[in-house]
Amino acid sequence: MNIKNKDIINIKIENLALGGEGIGKYNDLVIFVPNSLPEDILKIEIISVKKNYARGLIKEIISPSSKRVNAKCNVVNYCGGCQWMNLDYLEQLKQKEKIVIDTINKIGNITLEKIKNVYKGIIPSKNNYFYRNKVQIPFKFENNRIKAGFYSLKSHEIVEFEKCYIQSELINSIFKDIKKFIVKNNLNIYDEKTNKGFLRHVIIRHSLYTNQVLIGFVTKKGEFHNIKDFISEITKKYSEVKGIIQNINDNKGNTILGKEDKLLWGQNYIIERFKDLQYKISLKSFFQINSEQAVVLYDKIKEFCNLTGKEIIFDAYSGTGSIGLYLANQSKYVIGVESIKDAVLDGIENAKLNNINNFIILNDKVENCFDRIVKKYNPDILILDPPRKGCDKSIFDNIDKYNIKKIIYVSCNPATLARDLRLIIGKNFEIKKLLSIDMFSHTYHIENIALFEKF
């Protein structure tokens, strides 16, 4: 029996997909269902049908999964932030392990026996609520009132919330006061369809270990009415606030940040501390969003490196240099490469801040300079921490011809990790360890570290 749009069917969910949706089958056709969990028996409505799969939405939970729990958040099924808050946390970890194993097996073409020998499982989050150190909240004027919240999954419809259970509690508190100020002063809200209005987003960053806060207002050009009153109120109430910035974005569309920053009060950065290392974080800096688990991640990278103080490290896709700087004191030299200029400047500042003299960071694309850097510095260890799309495959072309003895690959996307893993193994490297770290509790995102050694 073929199915079509608007058909109502019953289905049992068997697994979870990498994108967070539940997977079931109907007459051997794979069906993806958002907000569903393994063991759920559901009545669903089909909303799209493709050649090899279909998608459906829950109409009724006929029999809930034994792993289904009551989510603390009352908008969990509408907000695009958390996909798995209604799934028992231990089961979240099991599902993430299964996704990693299945992905490495199918895309990486690694046997299940080999994966079993190298995969070390997943390290749970120390705190799986209130762990995020950064929030970006869009504003919208709709139905004659100001709305603020997170975008609903795969849309630009704003879902409002009273409290976000994965943002830090201080961020939640400060945002409530920011929203009150915006509503009270009836600020003109940006409309991305017409490219008119003033306020677009609010960004809040919070350093866990130093307890500092940076507030950013993303606006179009124009006068910021009553901002002095806001600064007086917010800094009086929250001593943690160290800086307030206006980021000016006149571009049409949904890109969040513009190029121009205007310091409204205080300083344009906060400081975070990981053990004996300090990081200067600006509004635009890339920084791991779970500070506690970032320390766990960096310690594991250091463990995989097994440094003696003689190693030369090539930190590719370096970002602000946070990993390279974490390793610098126990290595001979670290060379970072990063394509985003602002991140490079942050990396230079962070090296100065920590009096680290054996670290440099260069502004270039990794694929443009890889061979040149390797020939010039002759690194022993290569750190790869690419964006979700993975590495440019050209960097692996000659990797077996160099002195690189170890590769440590850090990835938040198991699919591109698995793809690149095949390329690395094809160049006389062997995977020795694979480890997952839960950086993003209640979501489908998974951080992984893989260790490769040349044979």
Tab-separated table of N, CA and C in Angstrom, residues 35-104:
chain	number	residue	atom	x	y	z
A	35	ASN	N	10.021	14.914	17.266
A	35	ASN	CA	9.506	14.840	18.647
A	35	ASN	C	9.070	13.437	19.057
A	36	SER	N	9.520	12.436	18.318
A	36	SER	CA	9.184	11.051	18.669
A	36	SER	C	10.400	10.363	19.266
A	37	LEU	N	10.145	9.272	19.999
A	37	LEU	CA	11.202	8.559	20.711
A	37	LEU	C	11.108	7.071	20.432
A	38	PRO	N	12.220	6.346	20.544
A	38	PRO	CA	12.192	4.900	20.361
A	38	PRO	C	11.174	4.236	21.299
A	39	GLU	N	10.408	3.318	20.769
A	39	GLU	CA	9.345	2.557	21.442
A	39	GLU	C	7.998	3.277	21.410
A	40	ASP	N	7.965	4.556	21.038
A	40	ASP	CA	6.679	5.244	20.885
A	40	ASP	C	5.825	4.531	19.836
A	41	ILE	N	4.555	4.320	20.132
A	41	ILE	CA	3.583	3.900	19.117
A	41	ILE	C	2.686	5.104	18.860
A	42	LEU	N	2.648	5.554	17.613
A	42	LEU	CA	2.064	6.857	17.297
A	42	LEU	C	1.034	6.781	16.182
A	43	LYS	N	0.106	7.699	16.234
A	43	LYS	CA	-0.734	8.004	15.072
A	43	LYS	C	-0.143	9.268	14.454
A	44	ILE	N	0.230	9.193	13.186
A	44	ILE	CA	0.880	10.340	12.550
A	44	ILE	C	0.172	10.723	11.261
A	45	GLU	N	0.380	11.987	10.850
A	45	GLU	CA	-0.105	12.459	9.549
A	45	GLU	C	1.096	12.636	8.634
A	46	ILE	N	1.057	12.053	7.459
A	46	ILE	CA	2.141	12.180	6.490
A	46	ILE	C	2.133	13.591	5.902
A	47	ILE	N	3.309	14.237	5.931
A	47	ILE	CA	3.389	15.608	5.403
A	47	ILE	C	4.263	15.707	4.160
A	48	SER	N	5.080	14.691	3.882
A	48	SER	CA	5.839	14.674	2.631
A	48	SER	C	6.257	13.243	2.318
A	49	VAL	N	6.288	12.936	1.022
A	49	VAL	CA	6.662	11.595	0.568
A	49	VAL	C	7.720	11.724	-0.524
A	50	LYS	N	8.860	11.058	-0.310
A	50	LYS	CA	9.929	10.999	-1.304
A	50	LYS	C	10.059	9.554	-1.791
A	51	LYS	N	11.028	9.335	-2.665
A	51	LYS	CA	11.186	8.003	-3.245
A	51	LYS	C	11.529	6.958	-2.192
A	52	ASN	N	12.449	7.325	-1.275
A	52	ASN	CA	12.962	6.338	-0.320
A	52	ASN	C	12.543	6.585	1.129
A	53	TYR	N	11.823	7.671	1.377
A	53	TYR	CA	11.416	7.961	2.750
A	53	TYR	C	10.229	8.926	2.745
A	54	ALA	N	9.642	9.064	3.919
A	54	ALA	CA	8.542	10.034	4.098
A	54	ALA	C	8.724	10.703	5.451
A	55	ARG	N	7.962	11.772	5.673
A	55	ARG	CA	7.980	12.460	6.962
A	55	ARG	C	6.552	12.611	7.462
A	56	GLY	N	6.407	12.518	8.789
A	56	GLY	CA	5.084	12.662	9.380
A	56	GLY	C	5.132	13.423	10.684
A	57	LEU	N	3.982	13.938	11.103
A	57	LEU	CA	3.864	14.660	12.363
A	57	LEU	C	2.926	13.898	13.297
A	58	ILE	N	3.223	13.973	14.585
A	58	ILE	CA	2.438	13.242	15.578
A	58	ILE	C	1.039	13.836	15.703
A	59	LYS	N	0.047	12.987	15.572
A	59	LYS	CA	-1.341	13.367	15.850
A	59	LYS	C	-1.756	12.883	17.240
A	60	GLU	N	-1.221	11.713	17.622
A	60	GLU	CA	-1.581	11.134	18.915
A	60	GLU	C	-0.490	10.154	19.342
A	61	ILE	N	-0.141	10.194	20.622
A	61	ILE	CA	0.757	9.180	21.176
A	61	ILE	C	-0.126	8.050	21.702
A	62	ILE	N	-0.173	6.961	20.965
A	62	ILE	CA	-1.026	5.836	21.344
A	62	ILE	C	-0.455	5.117	22.558
A	63	SER	N	0.857	4.874	22.514
A	63	SER	CA	1.545	4.222	23.637
A	63	SER	C	2.926	4.848	23.768
A	64	PRO	N	3.193	5.583	24.852
A	64	PRO	CA	4.477	6.286	24.972
A	64	PRO	C	5.635	5.334	25.254
A	65	SER	N	6.800	5.748	24.833
A	65	SER	CA	8.025	5.012	25.123
A	65	SER	C	8.257	4.932	26.628
A	66	SER	N	8.842	3.830	27.075
A	66	SER	CA	9.195	3.699	28.497
A	66	SER	C	10.308	4.664	28.877
A	67	LYS	N	10.993	5.226	27.868
A	67	LYS	CA	12.087	6.177	28.109
A	67	LYS	C	11.603	7.629	28.043
A	68	ARG	N	10.326	7.816	27.782
A	68	ARG	CA	9.781	9.175	27.687
A	68	ARG	C	9.600	9.750	29.085
A	69	VAL	N	10.056	10.990	29.297
A	69	VAL	CA	9.925	11.664	30.589
A	69	VAL	C	9.228	13.005	30.375
A	70	ASN	N	8.789	13.600	31.466
A	70	ASN	CA	8.176	14.925	31.388
A	70	ASN	C	9.272	15.980	31.298
A	71	ALA	N	9.313	16.675	30.177
A	71	ALA	CA	10.326	17.716	29.997
A	71	ALA	C	10.046	18.894	30.921
A	72	LYS	N	11.108	19.490	31.456
A	72	LYS	CA	10.947	20.660	32.320
A	72	LYS	C	10.405	21.847	31.527
A	73	CYS	N	10.776	21.917	30.260
A	73	CYS	CA	10.391	23.050	29.419
A	73	CYS	C	9.009	22.817	28.817
A	74	ASN	N	8.153	23.835	28.872
A	74	ASN	CA	6.788	23.664	28.354
A	74	ASN	C	6.653	23.996	26.872
A	75	VAL	N	7.755	24.386	26.216
A	75	VAL	CA	7.684	24.632	24.769
A	75	VAL	C	8.623	23.684	24.009
A	76	VAL	N	9.009	22.597	24.645
A	76	VAL	CA	10.016	21.702	24.059
A	76	VAL	C	9.583	21.139	22.706
A	77	ASN	N	8.293	20.935	22.498
A	77	ASN	CA	7.824	20.367	21.230
A	77	ASN	C	7.668	21.408	20.121
A	78	TYR	N	7.879	22.669	20.450
A	78	TYR	CA	7.704	23.744	19.468
A	78	TYR	C	9.015	24.477	19.179
A	79	CYS	N	9.839	24.621	20.199
A	79	CYS	CA	11.102	25.346	20.073
A	79	CYS	C	12.117	24.474	19.331
A	80	GLY	N	12.979	25.090	18.538
A	80	GLY	CA	13.984	24.329	17.796
A	80	GLY	C	15.261	24.079	18.570
A	81	GLY	N	15.313	24.493	19.844
A	81	GLY	CA	16.563	24.387	20.608
A	81	GLY	C	16.887	22.994	21.104
A	82	CYS	N	15.913	22.320	21.698
A	82	CYS	CA	16.136	20.989	22.285
A	82	CYS	C	15.229	19.980	21.610
A	83	GLN	N	15.804	18.880	21.161
A	83	GLN	CA	14.995	17.857	20.509
A	83	GLN	C	14.668	16.686	21.450
A	84	TRP	N	15.510	16.501	22.478
A	84	TRP	CA	15.417	15.274	23.275
A	84	TRP	C	15.182	15.513	24.763
A	85	MET	N	14.663	16.656	25.163
A	85	MET	CA	14.483	16.899	26.596
A	85	MET	C	13.433	15.979	27.205
A	86	ASN	N	12.567	15.418	26.368
A	86	ASN	CA	11.566	14.483	26.896
A	86	ASN	C	12.041	13.021	26.829
A	87	LEU	N	13.351	12.844	26.610
A	87	LEU	CA	13.960	11.516	26.615
A	87	LEU	C	14.871	11.387	27.837
A	88	ASP	N	14.735	10.292	28.568
A	88	ASP	CA	15.575	10.026	29.738
A	88	ASP	C	17.050	10.262	29.390
A	89	TYR	N	17.801	10.929	30.292
A	89	TYR	CA	19.163	11.355	29.944
A	89	TYR	C	20.083	10.175	29.641
A	90	LEU	N	20.004	9.113	30.415
A	90	LEU	CA	20.852	7.949	30.138
A	90	LEU	C	20.538	7.355	28.766
A	91	GLU	N	19.268	7.412	28.386
A	91	GLU	CA	18.891	6.926	27.059
A	91	GLU	C	19.413	7.862	25.971
A	92	GLN	N	19.455	9.181	26.249
A	92	GLN	CA	20.064	10.116	25.306
A	92	GLN	C	21.496	9.694	24.991
A	93	LEU	N	22.236	9.361	26.052
A	93	LEU	CA	23.637	8.974	25.877
A	93	LEU	C	23.747	7.687	25.053
A	94	LYS	N	22.879	6.715	25.345
A	94	LYS	CA	22.893	5.451	24.586
A	94	LYS	C	22.583	5.697	23.115
A	95	GLN	N	21.619	6.577	22.852
A	95	GLN	CA	21.255	6.872	21.469
A	95	GLN	C	22.398	7.586	20.739
A	96	LYS	N	23.087	8.469	21.429
A	96	LYS	CA	24.216	9.158	20.806
A	96	LYS	C	25.339	8.172	20.485
A	97	GLU	N	25.619	7.260	21.398
A	97	GLU	CA	26.621	6.232	21.123
A	97	GLU	C	26.227	5.402	19.903
A	98	LYS	N	24.960	5.035	19.832
A	98	LYS	CA	24.476	4.220	18.704
A	98	LYS	C	24.610	4.974	17.386
A	99	ILE	N	24.270	6.271	17.403
A	99	ILE	CA	24.380	7.080	16.190
A	99	ILE	C	25.830	7.153	15.725
A	100	VAL	N	26.767	7.353	16.662
A	100	VAL	CA	28.184	7.425	16.303
A	100	VAL	C	28.642	6.096	15.699
A	101	ILE	N	28.329	5.000	16.362
A	101	ILE	CA	28.756	3.679	15.881
A	101	ILE	C	28.182	3.385	14.498
A	102	ASP	N	26.876	3.616	14.326
A	102	ASP	CA	26.230	3.341	13.038
A	102	ASP	C	26.806	4.218	11.927
A	103	THR	N	27.069	5.478	12.236
A	103	THR	CA	27.581	6.405	11.220
A	103	THR	C	29.002	6.044	10.806
A	104	ILE	N	29.851	5.741	11.773
A	104	ILE	CA	31.227	5.362	11.459
A	104	ILE	C	31.252	4.051	10.677
